[in-house]
Amino acid sequence: MDFNTGERGELFRREVREFFAEHLTDEVRQRVRETGTVHDWKLHRALGEKGWLAASWPVEYGGQEREASEMAAFYEEAALAGAPFDGLLTTLIIANTIRHVGSDEQKREIIPPILRGEVLVALGYSEPGSGSDVASVRMRAVRDGDEWVIDGEKVFTTLAHESQYVILLTRTDPEVSKHAGLTMFLVPLDLPGIEIRPIHTLGGERTNSTFYAGVRVHDRWRVGEVNGGWDVMGVALTFERTVTGGKETVRLLERFVEWAREATDADGRPRLEEAPVREAIARTAIRNEVSYLLAQRANWVAASGGLPGVEGSQSRLFYTTRFQRTASELMDVIGPEAVLDHNAEGAPASGHIEHAHRHSQVGTIYGGTSEIQRGIIARRGLKLPSAR
Ligand SMILES: Cc1cc2nc3c(=O)[nH]c(=O)nc-3n(C[C@H](O)[C@H](O)[C@H](O)COP(=O)(O)OP(=O)(O)OC[C@H]3O[C@@H](n4cnc5c(N)ncnc54)[C@H](O)[C@@H]3O)c2cc1C
């Protein structure tokens, strides 16, 4: 693989940086932080107009066939700018899944509006009691002629309150083994019988509980075979575990260095001169580089047409655990005032590090917990036996 961004990558990087400088205002960042809804429709539509929502895709599907180096530059710039990308990421997971395993009708109907930036898709896998062991979901889908009747509850359906569709993992045959009786549906969220309730997390993000009572869905919204939902899930999870740059910690380091230059100790010396501060900077920079290279490898596998299962898990595990440790260490080095949030006067780095510290906690949970990622690396990558 080629780690060099190259001329095309650098050209695209400049274009993307200018785009974010114009479209991603402090007002948008502030709103995202206050509402916990990590999405902005205006920015999303502007990305759609540029053709950048799935820029690596083939032209026939509405992409621009951007190469891996260009996509890496795109996601790096997005993360450095603090782009609110939760909606884009969940929607792309499903767009990629539909592209791989959806029907021609689904591709025609869903992919063009997704790429125009008009449609978001939320992920409805987890239920109370079925997270890591997602194959144990209890939501029922029962066939009734050309329709299916869906009943049950999902939890952590992030961005359901902004999305037009949700992908639902349902149980269609309770008599067979748990992996064999599942079916996936792409469900319009405006159907009667759906209720969305907010959940506000410690990290500041808003997610949702979603409830489905007698929701009637036409069979054309079924994705994959009846009782073939686990195969569809396998494709979707592979795309979820591909990390898209891992640059949040680069932004974190930049903000920390800015703070260290400005802050002074009791004797008026810049805190940047302190050994623990400099050590923290060096450690963070090394971790950032390793995160970047692991993400590049996973993205390269994806951009070369592969499914980066083990590479995605390695990248995600390293990045999310280091993000937590880094944020925690930077808080310790700053001192007690590090706990002041962005509303408090004199909050170090305008509360950015405090926010990152809270936000970093959820990264080791969603998209598969760290234990689950370790299990994948052990079984699939190292061919070790299952721990459980
Ligand atoms: C902010 C946020 C957003 C989310 N967004 C979405 C979303 O949009 N859509 C969606 O469907 N879900 C979403 N989730 C749910 C997320 O995927 C689950 O929380 C996650 O898979 C863990 O499941 P759980 O919470 O049921 O914990 P559990 O699975 O009950 O795990 C509890 C603990 O046991 C450990 N454990 C479980 N199984 C094993 C095992 N086999 N080996 C070793 N250890 C194990 C786990 O690592 C964890 O430490 C989100 C979660 C959060 C926090």
JSON list of C-alpha atoms in Angstrom, two decimals, residues 242-369:
[
{"chain": "A", "resi": 242, "resn": "THR", "atom": "CA", "xyz": [-13.69, 1.08, 9.18]},
{"chain": "A", "resi": 243, "resn": "VAL", "atom": "CA", "xyz": [-12.37, 4.14, 10.94]},
{"chain": "A", "resi": 244, "resn": "THR", "atom": "CA", "xyz": [-12.37, 7.27, 8.89]},
{"chain": "A", "resi": 245, "resn": "GLY", "atom": "CA", "xyz": [-9.16, 9.04, 9.75]},
{"chain": "A", "resi": 246, "resn": "GLY", "atom": "CA", "xyz": [-8.87, 9.08, 13.52]},
{"chain": "A", "resi": 247, "resn": "LYS", "atom": "CA", "xyz": [-8.06, 12.78, 13.53]},
{"chain": "A", "resi": 248, "resn": "GLU", "atom": "CA", "xyz": [-10.11, 13.87, 16.54]},
{"chain": "A", "resi": 249, "resn": "THR", "atom": "CA", "xyz": [-7.00, 13.42, 18.65]},
{"chain": "A", "resi": 250, "resn": "VAL", "atom": "CA", "xyz": [-4.98, 15.57, 16.25]},
{"chain": "A", "resi": 251, "resn": "ARG", "atom": "CA", "xyz": [-7.46, 18.37, 16.90]},
{"chain": "A", "resi": 252, "resn": "LEU", "atom": "CA", "xyz": [-7.23, 17.62, 20.61]},
{"chain": "A", "resi": 253, "resn": "LEU", "atom": "CA", "xyz": [-3.44, 17.94, 20.51]},
{"chain": "A", "resi": 254, "resn": "GLU", "atom": "CA", "xyz": [-3.63, 21.21, 18.59]},
{"chain": "A", "resi": 255, "resn": "ARG", "atom": "CA", "xyz": [-5.94, 22.67, 21.21]},
{"chain": "A", "resi": 256, "resn": "PHE", "atom": "CA", "xyz": [-3.72, 21.40, 24.02]},
{"chain": "A", "resi": 257, "resn": "VAL", "atom": "CA", "xyz": [-0.60, 22.96, 22.47]},
{"chain": "A", "resi": 258, "resn": "GLU", "atom": "CA", "xyz": [-2.46, 26.28, 22.03]},
{"chain": "A", "resi": 259, "resn": "TRP", "atom": "CA", "xyz": [-3.44, 26.14, 25.70]},
{"chain": "A", "resi": 260, "resn": "ALA", "atom": "CA", "xyz": [0.14, 25.24, 26.81]},
{"chain": "A", "resi": 261, "resn": "ARG", "atom": "CA", "xyz": [1.54, 28.23, 24.91]},
{"chain": "A", "resi": 262, "resn": "GLU", "atom": "CA", "xyz": [-0.89, 30.67, 26.51]},
{"chain": "A", "resi": 263, "resn": "ALA", "atom": "CA", "xyz": [-1.24, 29.32, 30.07]},
{"chain": "A", "resi": 264, "resn": "THR", "atom": "CA", "xyz": [1.37, 30.25, 32.66]},
{"chain": "A", "resi": 265, "resn": "ASP", "atom": "CA", "xyz": [2.38, 28.78, 36.03]},
{"chain": "A", "resi": 266, "resn": "ALA", "atom": "CA", "xyz": [2.46, 30.67, 39.37]},
{"chain": "A", "resi": 267, "resn": "ASP", "atom": "CA", "xyz": [5.84, 32.20, 38.40]},
{"chain": "A", "resi": 268, "resn": "GLY", "atom": "CA", "xyz": [4.52, 33.40, 35.04]},
{"chain": "A", "resi": 269, "resn": "ARG", "atom": "CA", "xyz": [6.40, 30.80, 32.96]},
{"chain": "A", "resi": 270, "resn": "PRO", "atom": "CA", "xyz": [4.57, 29.25, 29.97]},
{"chain": "A", "resi": 271, "resn": "ARG", "atom": "CA", "xyz": [3.30, 25.81, 30.86]},
{"chain": "A", "resi": 272, "resn": "LEU", "atom": "CA", "xyz": [4.72, 24.61, 27.53]},
{"chain": "A", "resi": 273, "resn": "GLU", "atom": "CA", "xyz": [8.14, 24.66, 29.22]},
{"chain": "A", "resi": 274, "resn": "GLU", "atom": "CA", "xyz": [7.12, 22.04, 31.82]},
{"chain": "A", "resi": 275, "resn": "ALA", "atom": "CA", "xyz": [8.48, 18.53, 31.29]},
{"chain": "A", "resi": 276, "resn": "PRO", "atom": "CA", "xyz": [5.12, 16.71, 31.92]},
{"chain": "A", "resi": 277, "resn": "VAL", "atom": "CA", "xyz": [3.40, 18.98, 29.39]},
{"chain": "A", "resi": 278, "resn": "ARG", "atom": "CA", "xyz": [6.05, 18.30, 26.75]},
{"chain": "A", "resi": 279, "resn": "GLU", "atom": "CA", "xyz": [5.97, 14.57, 27.47]},
{"chain": "A", "resi": 280, "resn": "ALA", "atom": "CA", "xyz": [2.18, 14.55, 27.06]},
{"chain": "A", "resi": 281, "resn": "ILE", "atom": "CA", "xyz": [2.54, 16.32, 23.71]},
{"chain": "A", "resi": 282, "resn": "ALA", "atom": "CA", "xyz": [5.12, 13.80, 22.48]},
{"chain": "A", "resi": 283, "resn": "ARG", "atom": "CA", "xyz": [3.09, 10.79, 23.65]},
{"chain": "A", "resi": 284, "resn": "THR", "atom": "CA", "xyz": [-0.04, 12.12, 22.00]},
{"chain": "A", "resi": 285, "resn": "ALA", "atom": "CA", "xyz": [1.78, 12.85, 18.73]},
{"chain": "A", "resi": 286, "resn": "ILE", "atom": "CA", "xyz": [3.17, 9.28, 18.62]},
{"chain": "A", "resi": 287, "resn": "ARG", "atom": "CA", "xyz": [-0.27, 7.77, 19.27]},
{"chain": "A", "resi": 288, "resn": "ASN", "atom": "CA", "xyz": [-1.77, 10.02, 16.61]},
{"chain": "A", "resi": 289, "resn": "GLU", "atom": "CA", "xyz": [0.72, 8.78, 14.06]},
{"chain": "A", "resi": 290, "resn": "VAL", "atom": "CA", "xyz": [0.04, 5.12, 14.87]},
{"chain": "A", "resi": 291, "resn": "SER", "atom": "CA", "xyz": [-3.74, 5.73, 14.75]},
{"chain": "A", "resi": 292, "resn": "TYR", "atom": "CA", "xyz": [-3.34, 7.43, 11.41]},
{"chain": "A", "resi": 293, "resn": "LEU", "atom": "CA", "xyz": [-1.34, 4.57, 9.89]},
{"chain": "A", "resi": 294, "resn": "LEU", "atom": "CA", "xyz": [-3.77, 1.91, 11.15]},
{"chain": "A", "resi": 295, "resn": "ALA", "atom": "CA", "xyz": [-6.72, 3.88, 9.77]},
{"chain": "A", "resi": 296, "resn": "GLN", "atom": "CA", "xyz": [-4.92, 4.35, 6.46]},
{"chain": "A", "resi": 297, "resn": "ARG", "atom": "CA", "xyz": [-4.44, 0.61, 6.20]},
{"chain": "A", "resi": 298, "resn": "ALA", "atom": "CA", "xyz": [-8.13, -0.13, 6.88]},
{"chain": "A", "resi": 299, "resn": "ASN", "atom": "CA", "xyz": [-9.22, 2.58, 4.44]},
{"chain": "A", "resi": 300, "resn": "TRP", "atom": "CA", "xyz": [-6.82, 1.28, 1.83]},
{"chain": "A", "resi": 301, "resn": "VAL", "atom": "CA", "xyz": [-8.33, -2.22, 2.10]},
{"chain": "A", "resi": 302, "resn": "ALA", "atom": "CA", "xyz": [-11.83, -0.70, 1.73]},
{"chain": "A", "resi": 303, "resn": "ALA", "atom": "CA", "xyz": [-10.80, 1.55, -1.18]},
{"chain": "A", "resi": 304, "resn": "SER", "atom": "CA", "xyz": [-9.24, -1.46, -2.93]},
{"chain": "A", "resi": 305, "resn": "GLY", "atom": "CA", "xyz": [-12.63, -3.20, -2.90]},
{"chain": "A", "resi": 306, "resn": "GLY", "atom": "CA", "xyz": [-11.97, -5.42, 0.15]},
{"chain": "A", "resi": 307, "resn": "LEU", "atom": "CA", "xyz": [-13.85, -5.75, 3.44]},
{"chain": "A", "resi": 308, "resn": "PRO", "atom": "CA", "xyz": [-11.46, -4.54, 6.16]},
{"chain": "A", "resi": 309, "resn": "GLY", "atom": "CA", "xyz": [-12.73, -6.74, 9.01]},
{"chain": "A", "resi": 310, "resn": "VAL", "atom": "CA", "xyz": [-9.59, -7.32, 11.10]},
{"chain": "A", "resi": 311, "resn": "GLU", "atom": "CA", "xyz": [-7.88, -4.11, 9.93]},
{"chain": "A", "resi": 312, "resn": "GLY", "atom": "CA", "xyz": [-10.97, -2.07, 10.84]},
{"chain": "A", "resi": 313, "resn": "SER", "atom": "CA", "xyz": [-11.10, -3.64, 14.32]},
{"chain": "A", "resi": 314, "resn": "GLN", "atom": "CA", "xyz": [-7.39, -3.04, 14.91]},
{"chain": "A", "resi": 315, "resn": "SER", "atom": "CA", "xyz": [-7.69, 0.56, 13.84]},
{"chain": "A", "resi": 316, "resn": "ARG", "atom": "CA", "xyz": [-10.82, 1.20, 15.87]},
{"chain": "A", "resi": 317, "resn": "LEU", "atom": "CA", "xyz": [-9.53, -0.52, 19.01]},
{"chain": "A", "resi": 318, "resn": "PHE", "atom": "CA", "xyz": [-6.24, 1.37, 19.01]},
{"chain": "A", "resi": 319, "resn": "TYR", "atom": "CA", "xyz": [-7.78, 4.72, 18.18]},
{"chain": "A", "resi": 320, "resn": "THR", "atom": "CA", "xyz": [-10.71, 4.64, 20.64]},
{"chain": "A", "resi": 321, "resn": "THR", "atom": "CA", "xyz": [-8.70, 3.36, 23.60]},
{"chain": "A", "resi": 322, "resn": "ARG", "atom": "CA", "xyz": [-5.85, 5.85, 22.95]},
{"chain": "A", "resi": 323, "resn": "PHE", "atom": "CA", "xyz": [-8.34, 8.69, 22.56]},
{"chain": "A", "resi": 324, "resn": "GLN", "atom": "CA", "xyz": [-9.65, 7.96, 26.07]},
{"chain": "A", "resi": 325, "resn": "ARG", "atom": "CA", "xyz": [-6.20, 7.64, 27.59]},
{"chain": "A", "resi": 326, "resn": "THR", "atom": "CA", "xyz": [-4.92, 10.77, 25.86]},
{"chain": "A", "resi": 327, "resn": "ALA", "atom": "CA", "xyz": [-7.87, 12.92, 26.93]},
{"chain": "A", "resi": 328, "resn": "SER", "atom": "CA", "xyz": [-7.50, 11.66, 30.50]},
{"chain": "A", "resi": 329, "resn": "GLU", "atom": "CA", "xyz": [-3.74, 12.35, 30.58]},
{"chain": "A", "resi": 330, "resn": "LEU", "atom": "CA", "xyz": [-4.16, 15.84, 29.15]},
{"chain": "A", "resi": 331, "resn": "MET", "atom": "CA", "xyz": [-6.77, 16.59, 31.83]},
{"chain": "A", "resi": 332, "resn": "ASP", "atom": "CA", "xyz": [-4.33, 15.43, 34.53]},
{"chain": "A", "resi": 333, "resn": "VAL", "atom": "CA", "xyz": [-1.47, 17.53, 33.17]},
{"chain": "A", "resi": 334, "resn": "ILE", "atom": "CA", "xyz": [-3.61, 20.68, 33.02]},
{"chain": "A", "resi": 335, "resn": "GLY", "atom": "CA", "xyz": [-4.68, 20.33, 36.65]},
{"chain": "A", "resi": 336, "resn": "PRO", "atom": "CA", "xyz": [-7.98, 20.81, 38.55]},
{"chain": "A", "resi": 337, "resn": "GLU", "atom": "CA", "xyz": [-9.28, 23.58, 36.27]},
{"chain": "A", "resi": 338, "resn": "ALA", "atom": "CA", "xyz": [-9.38, 21.00, 33.42]},
{"chain": "A", "resi": 339, "resn": "VAL", "atom": "CA", "xyz": [-12.85, 19.93, 34.60]},
{"chain": "A", "resi": 340, "resn": "LEU", "atom": "CA", "xyz": [-14.37, 23.34, 33.73]},
{"chain": "A", "resi": 341, "resn": "ASP", "atom": "CA", "xyz": [-16.68, 22.96, 30.74]},
{"chain": "A", "resi": 342, "resn": "HIS", "atom": "CA", "xyz": [-17.11, 25.38, 27.82]},
{"chain": "A", "resi": 343, "resn": "ASN", "atom": "CA", "xyz": [-19.74, 27.42, 29.72]},
{"chain": "A", "resi": 344, "resn": "ALA", "atom": "CA", "xyz": [-17.31, 28.27, 32.55]},
{"chain": "A", "resi": 345, "resn": "GLU", "atom": "CA", "xyz": [-15.16, 31.38, 32.41]},
{"chain": "A", "resi": 346, "resn": "GLY", "atom": "CA", "xyz": [-11.46, 30.53, 32.08]},
{"chain": "A", "resi": 347, "resn": "ALA", "atom": "CA", "xyz": [-12.06, 26.93, 30.97]},
{"chain": "A", "resi": 348, "resn": "PRO", "atom": "CA", "xyz": [-8.73, 25.66, 29.51]},
{"chain": "A", "resi": 349, "resn": "ALA", "atom": "CA", "xyz": [-8.84, 25.40, 25.68]},
{"chain": "A", "resi": 350, "resn": "SER", "atom": "CA", "xyz": [-12.44, 26.77, 25.89]},
{"chain": "A", "resi": 351, "resn": "GLY", "atom": "CA", "xyz": [-13.57, 23.44, 27.38]},
{"chain": "A", "resi": 352, "resn": "HIS", "atom": "CA", "xyz": [-12.46, 21.46, 24.32]},
{"chain": "A", "resi": 353, "resn": "ILE", "atom": "CA", "xyz": [-10.36, 18.96, 26.29]},
{"chain": "A", "resi": 354, "resn": "GLU", "atom": "CA", "xyz": [-13.02, 18.50, 28.96]},
{"chain": "A", "resi": 355, "resn": "HIS", "atom": "CA", "xyz": [-15.58, 17.79, 26.22]},
{"chain": "A", "resi": 356, "resn": "ALA", "atom": "CA", "xyz": [-13.22, 15.39, 24.43]},
{"chain": "A", "resi": 357, "resn": "HIS", "atom": "CA", "xyz": [-12.67, 13.56, 27.72]},
{"chain": "A", "resi": 358, "resn": "ARG", "atom": "CA", "xyz": [-16.40, 12.91, 28.13]},
{"chain": "A", "resi": 359, "resn": "HIS", "atom": "CA", "xyz": [-16.96, 12.25, 24.42]},
{"chain": "A", "resi": 360, "resn": "SER", "atom": "CA", "xyz": [-14.09, 9.73, 24.21]},
{"chain": "A", "resi": 361, "resn": "GLN", "atom": "CA", "xyz": [-15.91, 7.38, 26.61]},
{"chain": "A", "resi": 362, "resn": "VAL", "atom": "CA", "xyz": [-18.54, 6.25, 24.10]},
{"chain": "A", "resi": 363, "resn": "GLY", "atom": "CA", "xyz": [-16.05, 5.37, 21.34]},
{"chain": "A", "resi": 364, "resn": "THR", "atom": "CA", "xyz": [-15.15, 2.09, 23.06]},
{"chain": "A", "resi": 365, "resn": "ILE", "atom": "CA", "xyz": [-18.83, 1.08, 23.17]},
{"chain": "A", "resi": 366, "resn": "TYR", "atom": "CA", "xyz": [-20.62, 1.79, 19.90]},
{"chain": "A", "resi": 367, "resn": "GLY", "atom": "CA", "xyz": [-19.72, -0.02, 16.71]},
{"chain": "A", "resi": 368, "resn": "GLY", "atom": "CA", "xyz": [-18.69, -2.95, 18.93]},
{"chain": "A", "resi": 369, "resn": "THR", "atom": "CA", "xyz": [-17.04, -2.62, 22.36]}
]
